[in-house]
Amino acid sequence: MPRVFVTQAIDPAGLAVLRDAGLDVAEHRGERPIGRGPLLAAVKGCAGVIPMPTDRIDDAVLATAGLRVVAHHAVGYDNIDLEAAKRRGVIVTNTPGVLTAATADLTLALMLAAARRLVEADQLMRAGAFAGWRPLLLRGLALDGARLGIVGLGRIGRAVARRAAAFGLQTVHCSRSDKPDAGIERVDLETLLATSDIVSLHCPLTAETRHLIDAAALARMKPGAILINTARGPVVDEAALVEALESGHIAAAGLDVFEDEPRAHPGLRALPQAVLAPHIGSATVAARRQMALKAARNMVAALAGDTPPDRIA
Ligand code: NAP
Ligand code: GLV
């Protein structure tokens, strides 16, 4: 019976698919991600592994004797060495689409919270410091008529643009290729940064996008603009963002991902104009169930010798 290791507790529906297919399933369970040594040890003897974005699936893991399939429990696969997988003949899959709506919803939640200063408002109430309605209390950015710049108009970027339209935001995008079917104006990054009231990041983490938003990019953003990141932490230079927020050049940020997860820069934690979430973009019951099912079905298909639906290597 082929053995599959799942590196974190997942929705039971996914485990049921694996077991119904006759696979021997082992899981890591715990609040913390599995460590490097335990991961290497646990994968030994396995034909498949279902990893999380917290697991580095590099050549050392992929070299495990008998490992044939990595069915990622996420859409972003910057943590997996696809070249090494191809070289070693290990099949890799991911979970596109089923988490798009959930992640786009969280992006809008962060956008609204940052624009309308909800963390500051919440802190004020909890401190018992609300002295009464005042015209100048906690004024924020009006979304209606503001300009949204989306970096990476893919599945999630497009879903964000659709939601943003309902709030009256005017959207432009910057991606490597034109997307004429989207009906959204494409501009270069310089223009997007210089003209957007809100910049929202939806590109994958690659060599090209690492620190795409660095000190220089932040300086080019409009004074008082808002930065939202639900893509990957290292797309932003977090120390530079802290400086830009402290100086007031960037008015607020909404962040679901961090450069050195699970740690957030201490400067961010001290700033109420930074709305922080613990990488919960896809964390709805429905999305996490569909992700578990997709990962499991990809695994079962690949181990059976069929082409898995979401093969990326
Ligand atoms: P997707 O459909 O592949 O979209 C990514 C888009 O980024 C593509 O349209 C691509 O278009 C664009 N892109 C790639 N390189 C770029 C660059 N250098 N500059 C500008 N745009 C670039 O992926 P998705 O499903 O929307 O997911 C996007 C990312 O969101 C994932 O990779 C993952 O890291 C992140 N994510 C986070 C969470 C969370 O929990 N916070 C949940 C899901 C996903 P071109 O190829 O034309 O450039
Ligand atoms: C989560 O971050 C994902 O990429 O699915």
CSV table of C-alpha atoms in Angstrom, one decimal, residues 75-242:
chain,number,residue,atom,x,y,z
A,75,VAL,CA,-1.8,27.5,-5.2
A,76,GLY,CA,1.5,29.4,-4.7
A,77,TYR,CA,4.4,27.0,-5.2
A,78,ASP,CA,7.5,29.3,-4.5
A,79,ASN,CA,8.4,26.8,-1.7
A,80,ILE,CA,8.9,24.0,-4.2
A,81,ASP,CA,11.9,23.5,-6.4
A,82,LEU,CA,10.1,22.7,-9.7
A,83,GLU,CA,13.4,22.3,-11.6
A,84,ALA,CA,14.7,19.7,-9.2
A,85,ALA,CA,11.3,17.9,-9.3
A,86,LYS,CA,11.4,17.7,-13.1
A,87,ARG,CA,15.0,16.5,-13.0
A,88,ARG,CA,14.1,13.8,-10.6
A,89,GLY,CA,10.9,12.8,-12.3
A,90,VAL,CA,8.7,13.8,-9.3
A,91,ILE,CA,5.2,15.0,-10.3
A,92,VAL,CA,4.1,18.3,-8.7
A,93,THR,CA,0.5,19.6,-8.5
A,94,ASN,CA,-1.2,22.6,-6.8
A,95,THR,CA,-4.7,23.8,-6.0
A,96,PRO,CA,-5.7,26.7,-8.3
A,97,GLY,CA,-9.1,28.3,-8.5
A,98,VAL,CA,-10.8,26.9,-5.4
A,99,LEU,CA,-9.3,29.5,-3.1
A,100,THR,CA,-9.7,32.5,-5.5
A,101,ALA,CA,-12.9,33.9,-4.0
A,102,ALA,CA,-11.8,33.4,-0.4
A,103,THR,CA,-8.5,35.1,-1.0
A,104,ALA,CA,-10.1,38.0,-2.9
A,105,ASP,CA,-12.6,38.4,-0.1
A,106,LEU,CA,-9.8,38.7,2.4
A,107,THR,CA,-8.1,41.2,0.2
A,108,LEU,CA,-11.2,43.4,0.2
A,109,ALA,CA,-11.5,43.0,4.0
A,110,LEU,CA,-7.9,44.2,4.4
A,111,MET,CA,-8.5,47.1,1.9
A,112,LEU,CA,-11.6,48.3,3.8
A,113,ALA,CA,-9.9,47.9,7.2
A,114,ALA,CA,-6.8,49.8,6.1
A,115,ALA,CA,-8.8,52.5,4.3
A,116,ARG,CA,-11.3,53.0,7.1
A,117,ARG,CA,-8.7,52.7,9.9
A,118,LEU,CA,-10.5,49.8,11.7
A,119,VAL,CA,-7.6,48.7,13.9
A,120,GLU,CA,-7.1,52.2,15.2
A,121,ALA,CA,-10.9,52.5,15.7
A,122,ASP,CA,-11.0,49.2,17.5
A,123,GLN,CA,-8.1,50.1,19.8
A,124,LEU,CA,-9.7,53.5,20.6
A,125,MET,CA,-13.0,51.8,21.6
A,126,ARG,CA,-11.2,49.1,23.7
A,127,ALA,CA,-9.2,51.8,25.5
A,128,GLY,CA,-12.4,53.6,26.5
A,129,ALA,CA,-11.1,56.6,24.6
A,130,PHE,CA,-14.1,57.4,22.5
A,131,ALA,CA,-15.2,60.8,23.7
A,132,GLY,CA,-18.0,61.4,21.2
A,133,TRP,CA,-18.7,61.8,17.5
A,134,ARG,CA,-16.4,64.4,15.9
A,135,PRO,CA,-16.2,65.4,12.2
A,136,LEU,CA,-12.4,65.0,12.1
A,137,LEU,CA,-12.2,61.7,14.0
A,138,LEU,CA,-10.5,58.8,12.2
A,139,ARG,CA,-11.1,60.1,8.6
A,140,GLY,CA,-9.9,57.5,6.1
A,141,LEU,CA,-9.8,57.0,2.3
A,142,ALA,CA,-13.0,56.9,0.3
A,143,LEU,CA,-12.9,53.9,-1.9
A,144,ASP,CA,-15.6,55.3,-4.2
A,145,GLY,CA,-13.7,57.0,-7.1
A,146,ALA,CA,-10.2,56.0,-5.8
A,147,ARG,CA,-7.7,54.2,-8.1
A,148,LEU,CA,-6.7,50.6,-7.4
A,149,GLY,CA,-3.5,49.3,-8.9
A,150,ILE,CA,-3.4,45.5,-9.1
A,151,VAL,CA,0.1,43.9,-9.6
A,152,GLY,CA,-0.6,40.5,-11.1
A,153,LEU,CA,-4.0,40.2,-12.8
A,154,GLY,CA,-4.4,36.5,-12.5
A,155,ARG,CA,-7.3,34.5,-11.0
A,156,ILE,CA,-7.1,36.3,-7.6
A,157,GLY,CA,-6.3,39.7,-9.1
A,158,ARG,CA,-9.3,39.5,-11.4
A,159,ALA,CA,-11.6,38.5,-8.5
A,160,VAL,CA,-10.3,41.5,-6.5
A,161,ALA,CA,-11.0,43.8,-9.5
A,162,ARG,CA,-14.6,42.5,-9.8
A,163,ARG,CA,-15.2,43.1,-6.1
A,164,ALA,CA,-13.5,46.5,-6.2
A,165,ALA,CA,-15.8,47.7,-9.0
A,166,ALA,CA,-18.7,47.3,-6.6
A,167,PHE,CA,-17.1,49.8,-4.2
A,168,GLY,CA,-16.5,52.3,-7.0
A,169,LEU,CA,-12.8,51.8,-7.4
A,170,GLN,CA,-11.2,52.4,-10.8
A,171,THR,CA,-8.8,49.6,-11.5
A,172,VAL,CA,-5.6,49.4,-13.5
A,173,HIS,CA,-3.1,46.5,-13.6
A,174,CYS,CA,0.5,45.7,-14.2
A,175,SER,CA,1.3,42.1,-15.4
A,176,ARG,CA,4.0,40.8,-17.7
A,177,SER,CA,1.4,40.0,-20.4
A,178,ASP,CA,-1.6,42.0,-21.7
A,179,LYS,CA,-5.1,40.7,-20.5
A,180,PRO,CA,-7.4,42.2,-23.1
A,181,ASP,CA,-10.4,40.0,-22.1
A,182,ALA,CA,-10.3,41.6,-18.6
A,183,GLY,CA,-11.2,45.0,-19.8
A,184,ILE,CA,-8.8,46.6,-17.3
A,185,GLU,CA,-6.2,49.1,-18.4
A,186,ARG,CA,-2.7,47.8,-18.3
A,187,VAL,CA,0.0,50.2,-17.2
A,188,ASP,CA,3.7,49.8,-16.3
A,189,LEU,CA,4.7,49.4,-12.7
A,190,GLU,CA,6.1,53.0,-12.5
A,191,THR,CA,2.7,54.4,-13.6
A,192,LEU,CA,0.7,52.1,-11.3
A,193,LEU,CA,2.8,53.0,-8.3
A,194,ALA,CA,2.7,56.8,-9.0
A,195,THR,CA,-1.0,57.0,-9.7
A,196,SER,CA,-2.8,54.4,-7.5
A,197,ASP,CA,-4.4,55.2,-4.2
A,198,ILE,CA,-4.3,51.5,-3.3
A,199,VAL,CA,-1.7,49.0,-4.6
A,200,SER,CA,-2.7,45.4,-4.2
A,201,LEU,CA,-0.2,42.6,-4.8
A,202,HIS,CA,-1.4,39.3,-6.5
A,203,CYS,CA,1.7,38.1,-8.4
A,204,PRO,CA,3.6,34.9,-7.4
A,205,LEU,CA,6.9,35.1,-5.6
A,206,THR,CA,9.6,34.6,-8.1
A,207,ALA,CA,13.2,35.8,-8.6
A,208,GLU,CA,11.7,38.8,-10.5
A,209,THR,CA,9.1,39.7,-7.9
A,210,ARG,CA,11.2,39.3,-4.7
A,211,HIS,CA,11.3,42.8,-3.1
A,212,LEU,CA,9.4,44.2,-6.1
A,213,ILE,CA,8.1,46.7,-3.6
A,214,ASP,CA,11.3,47.9,-2.1
A,215,ALA,CA,12.2,51.4,-0.6
A,216,ALA,CA,12.4,52.9,-4.1
A,217,ALA,CA,9.0,51.5,-5.1
A,218,LEU,CA,7.4,52.7,-1.9
A,219,ALA,CA,8.9,56.2,-2.5
A,220,ARG,CA,7.3,56.2,-5.9
A,221,MET,CA,3.9,55.5,-4.5
A,222,LYS,CA,1.5,58.4,-4.0
A,223,PRO,CA,1.8,60.1,-0.6
A,224,GLY,CA,-1.0,58.7,1.6
A,225,ALA,CA,-1.4,55.6,-0.5
A,226,ILE,CA,-2.3,52.2,0.9
A,227,LEU,CA,-0.4,48.9,0.2
A,228,ILE,CA,-2.2,45.5,0.4
A,229,ASN,CA,-0.3,42.2,0.2
A,230,THR,CA,-2.1,38.9,0.1
A,231,ALA,CA,0.5,37.4,-2.3
A,232,ARG,CA,3.7,36.4,-0.6
A,233,GLY,CA,5.7,38.3,2.1
A,234,PRO,CA,9.0,38.6,0.3
A,235,VAL,CA,7.4,40.6,-2.6
A,236,VAL,CA,7.7,43.5,-0.1
A,237,ASP,CA,10.8,44.7,1.7
A,238,GLU,CA,9.1,44.7,5.1
A,239,ALA,CA,11.7,46.9,6.8
A,240,ALA,CA,11.3,49.5,4.1
A,241,LEU,CA,7.5,49.3,4.5
A,242,VAL,CA,7.8,50.0,8.2
